Amino acid sequence: MRVSVILFAGSIIAGMGFAAAPAVAFPTGACPNVVGKGPFGGGGPGSAKDCTIDITVVPNSNTLTIAQVPANSTVGITYESIEDVLVGISNTSTKAISSISLTGSNIFGFDGDGIDAYAGIAHNAKDTSGYGGPLSYFSNIVGNSTGLVNFIGGLAPGATTYFSLEAPVSGGITGSVGGVPEPASMTLLASGLIGLGLAARRRRRRS
């Protein structure tokens, strides 16, 4: 049984809020099976059979929920047999997600045993840590406990991906959701900037 934990209220990024919401079923197969891989870096032999933590972007509310698999279950074990966690994220909202902000004790204290090596994949184009999986990369890390998990090109509605964190989550994670600006919003922004530039040019000509 997966234990659902509602994330605490966080900051608002790109106008998308963060609030309590009912749990949403997490899709199977979002995380790789890494049994028998490794060891790599500071880790032991690979042992994960699925995600250790499920993060879901809830539909029609743009909120996050976490389901952490019990550590004593056949699935809820660290992917490298020691401490690290394999995190799956599913976007069941109606908007693409550019990033999530997470806070937890030492979860960004990377030490060379990220999921990329265990899953047998190359680092993605923006991740150098080896923890990002196929789509994720990390930024704005403060004290190894707070940072952004970004998704290349945005995580589309209905899409899933995975990444890893260095330490097991104890006491829960706090976080918030970011959104990719919609094309119409980007067009309005560009139009506004062009208008400001033209107005400034006219003022210079008159002076």
XYZ file of C-alpha atoms in Angstrom:
207
model
C 0.000 0.000 0.000
C 1.327 3.433 -0.901
C 1.096 6.111 1.746
C -0.116 9.423 0.307
C 1.365 12.590 1.762
C -0.049 15.976 0.743
C 2.700 18.547 0.188
C 2.640 21.670 2.348
C 1.795 25.052 0.827
C 4.686 26.536 -1.097
C 5.469 29.567 -3.217
C 3.659 30.299 -6.478
C 5.690 29.941 -9.656
C 4.363 31.262 -12.964
C 0.948 31.795 -11.454
C 0.303 28.135 -10.601
C -0.723 27.571 -7.003
C -0.013 24.912 -4.470
C -2.659 23.431 -2.186
C -3.987 20.235 -0.695
C -5.715 17.891 -3.136
C -6.902 14.288 -3.257
C -4.421 11.643 -4.335
C -4.393 10.563 -7.974
C -3.497 7.031 -9.081
C 0.101 6.895 -10.296
C 0.767 5.100 -13.604
C 2.775 1.894 -13.522
C 6.024 1.651 -15.456
C 7.027 5.293 -14.970
C 10.335 4.257 -13.365
C 12.876 1.729 -14.675
C 13.615 -1.662 -13.145
C 17.291 -1.564 -12.128
C 17.630 -4.905 -10.323
C 21.125 -6.323 -10.796
C 22.759 -3.081 -11.934
C 25.821 -1.523 -10.373
C 27.302 -0.746 -7.976
C 28.240 2.779 -9.077
C 29.750 5.728 -7.210
C 28.799 5.635 -3.550
C 25.991 3.118 -4.090
C 25.563 -0.615 -3.781
C 24.066 -3.154 -6.207
C 20.909 -1.989 -7.966
C 17.716 -3.197 -6.319
C 14.765 -0.971 -7.277
C 11.721 -2.524 -8.922
C 9.737 0.679 -9.354
C 9.579 4.285 -8.135
C 10.330 4.795 -4.452
C 8.442 8.110 -4.481
C 5.574 9.107 -6.769
C 4.909 12.798 -7.411
C 1.651 13.601 -9.177
C 0.514 16.924 -10.626
C -3.207 16.745 -9.872
C -5.687 17.546 -12.682
C -7.729 20.767 -12.596
C -5.892 22.060 -9.541
C -2.166 22.323 -10.434
C -1.134 20.880 -7.078
C 1.373 18.208 -6.130
C 0.905 15.077 -4.062
C 3.547 12.599 -2.945
C 3.080 8.891 -2.415
C 6.058 7.313 -0.675
C 6.244 3.536 -0.899
C 6.834 1.898 2.515
C 10.502 1.001 2.925
C 9.694 -2.559 3.973
C 7.697 -3.354 0.819
C 9.104 -5.260 -2.162
C 9.032 -2.072 -4.230
C 9.762 0.679 -1.707
C 13.504 0.202 -1.501
C 16.365 2.481 -2.480
C 17.481 1.857 -6.063
C 21.138 1.507 -5.032
C 20.514 -0.525 -1.856
C 21.758 2.155 0.551
C 19.880 5.462 0.672
C 18.995 7.068 -2.650
C 15.451 7.251 -3.968
C 14.021 6.830 -7.465
C 11.347 9.464 -8.057
C 8.630 9.262 -10.697
C 6.539 12.256 -11.682
C 3.253 12.172 -13.589
C 1.632 15.290 -15.014
C -2.107 14.678 -14.949
C -2.886 18.402 -15.136
C -3.870 20.233 -18.322
C -0.710 22.350 -18.549
C 2.923 21.555 -19.269
C 5.168 21.729 -16.200
C 8.570 23.403 -16.511
C 9.866 22.691 -13.000
C 9.112 21.734 -9.441
C 10.808 23.123 -6.362
C 11.642 20.557 -3.680
C 13.011 20.795 -0.159
C 14.190 17.848 1.941
C 17.197 16.928 4.052
C 20.279 16.468 1.801
C 18.201 15.340 -1.201
C 20.543 17.207 -3.588
C 23.795 16.010 -1.964
C 24.819 14.046 -5.075
C 27.788 11.656 -4.724
C 28.076 9.852 -8.053
C 25.509 7.051 -7.748
C 22.633 8.614 -9.686
C 19.954 6.684 -11.535
C 21.484 7.195 -14.995
C 24.238 4.635 -14.417
C 21.878 2.150 -12.779
C 19.288 2.483 -15.552
C 21.984 2.261 -18.225
C 21.211 5.592 -19.897
C 23.426 8.505 -20.915
C 23.130 11.849 -19.131
C 20.583 14.074 -20.815
C 21.692 17.260 -22.579
C 21.340 19.512 -19.507
C 22.202 17.211 -16.600
C 25.760 16.572 -15.460
C 24.921 14.992 -12.113
C 23.797 11.588 -13.379
C 20.633 11.840 -11.291
C 18.376 13.458 -13.893
C 17.122 10.483 -15.863
C 15.984 11.112 -19.456
C 14.400 14.562 -19.014
C 15.278 16.231 -15.696
C 18.074 18.512 -14.545
C 18.723 20.462 -11.356
C 19.359 24.125 -10.543
C 19.170 26.711 -7.744
C 20.441 24.180 -5.189
C 20.940 25.645 -1.727
C 22.642 23.684 1.031
C 21.943 20.347 -0.726
C 18.409 20.472 0.670
C 16.510 22.902 -1.576
C 16.489 23.157 -5.354
C 14.626 23.067 -8.638
C 13.965 19.953 -10.698
C 13.558 21.189 -14.279
C 12.168 19.292 -17.269
C 13.678 19.772 -20.717
C 11.004 21.230 -22.972
C 8.460 20.954 -20.151
C 6.630 17.856 -18.912
C 3.559 17.664 -21.140
C 0.041 16.886 -19.887
C -0.296 13.129 -19.496
C 3.469 12.558 -19.562
C 5.673 10.859 -16.974
C 9.384 10.859 -16.311
C 11.782 9.954 -13.515
C 14.857 11.236 -11.690
C 16.705 10.358 -8.490
C 17.498 12.104 -5.230
C 20.475 11.457 -3.019
C 18.902 10.839 0.364
C 15.764 9.074 1.517
C 12.956 11.442 2.309
C 12.195 11.636 6.005
C 9.528 13.977 7.285
C 8.200 14.654 3.785
C 9.097 17.070 0.997
C 7.786 20.561 0.537
C 7.483 21.988 -2.945
C 5.683 23.985 -5.591
C 4.889 23.745 -9.300
C 6.155 25.826 -12.218
C 4.471 26.092 -15.620
C 5.605 26.572 -19.208
C 4.112 29.814 -20.587
C 1.392 29.171 -23.147
C 2.096 30.347 -26.762
C -0.504 33.108 -26.510
C 1.144 34.446 -23.364
C 4.548 34.438 -25.043
C 3.112 36.320 -28.044
C 1.586 38.983 -25.787
C 4.882 39.364 -23.933
C 6.837 39.740 -27.166
C 4.319 42.280 -28.496
C 4.580 44.305 -25.302
C 8.383 44.375 -25.436
C 8.328 45.464 -29.093
C 5.846 48.214 -28.240
C 8.039 49.498 -25.433
C 11.038 49.543 -27.757
C 9.196 51.528 -30.424
C 7.919 54.026 -27.847
C 11.415 54.582 -26.516
C 12.713 55.080 -30.059
C 10.069 57.729 -30.776
C 10.949 59.597 -27.570
C 14.633 59.672 -28.525
C 13.778 61.090 -31.964
C 11.664 63.883 -30.456
C 14.314 64.907 -27.941
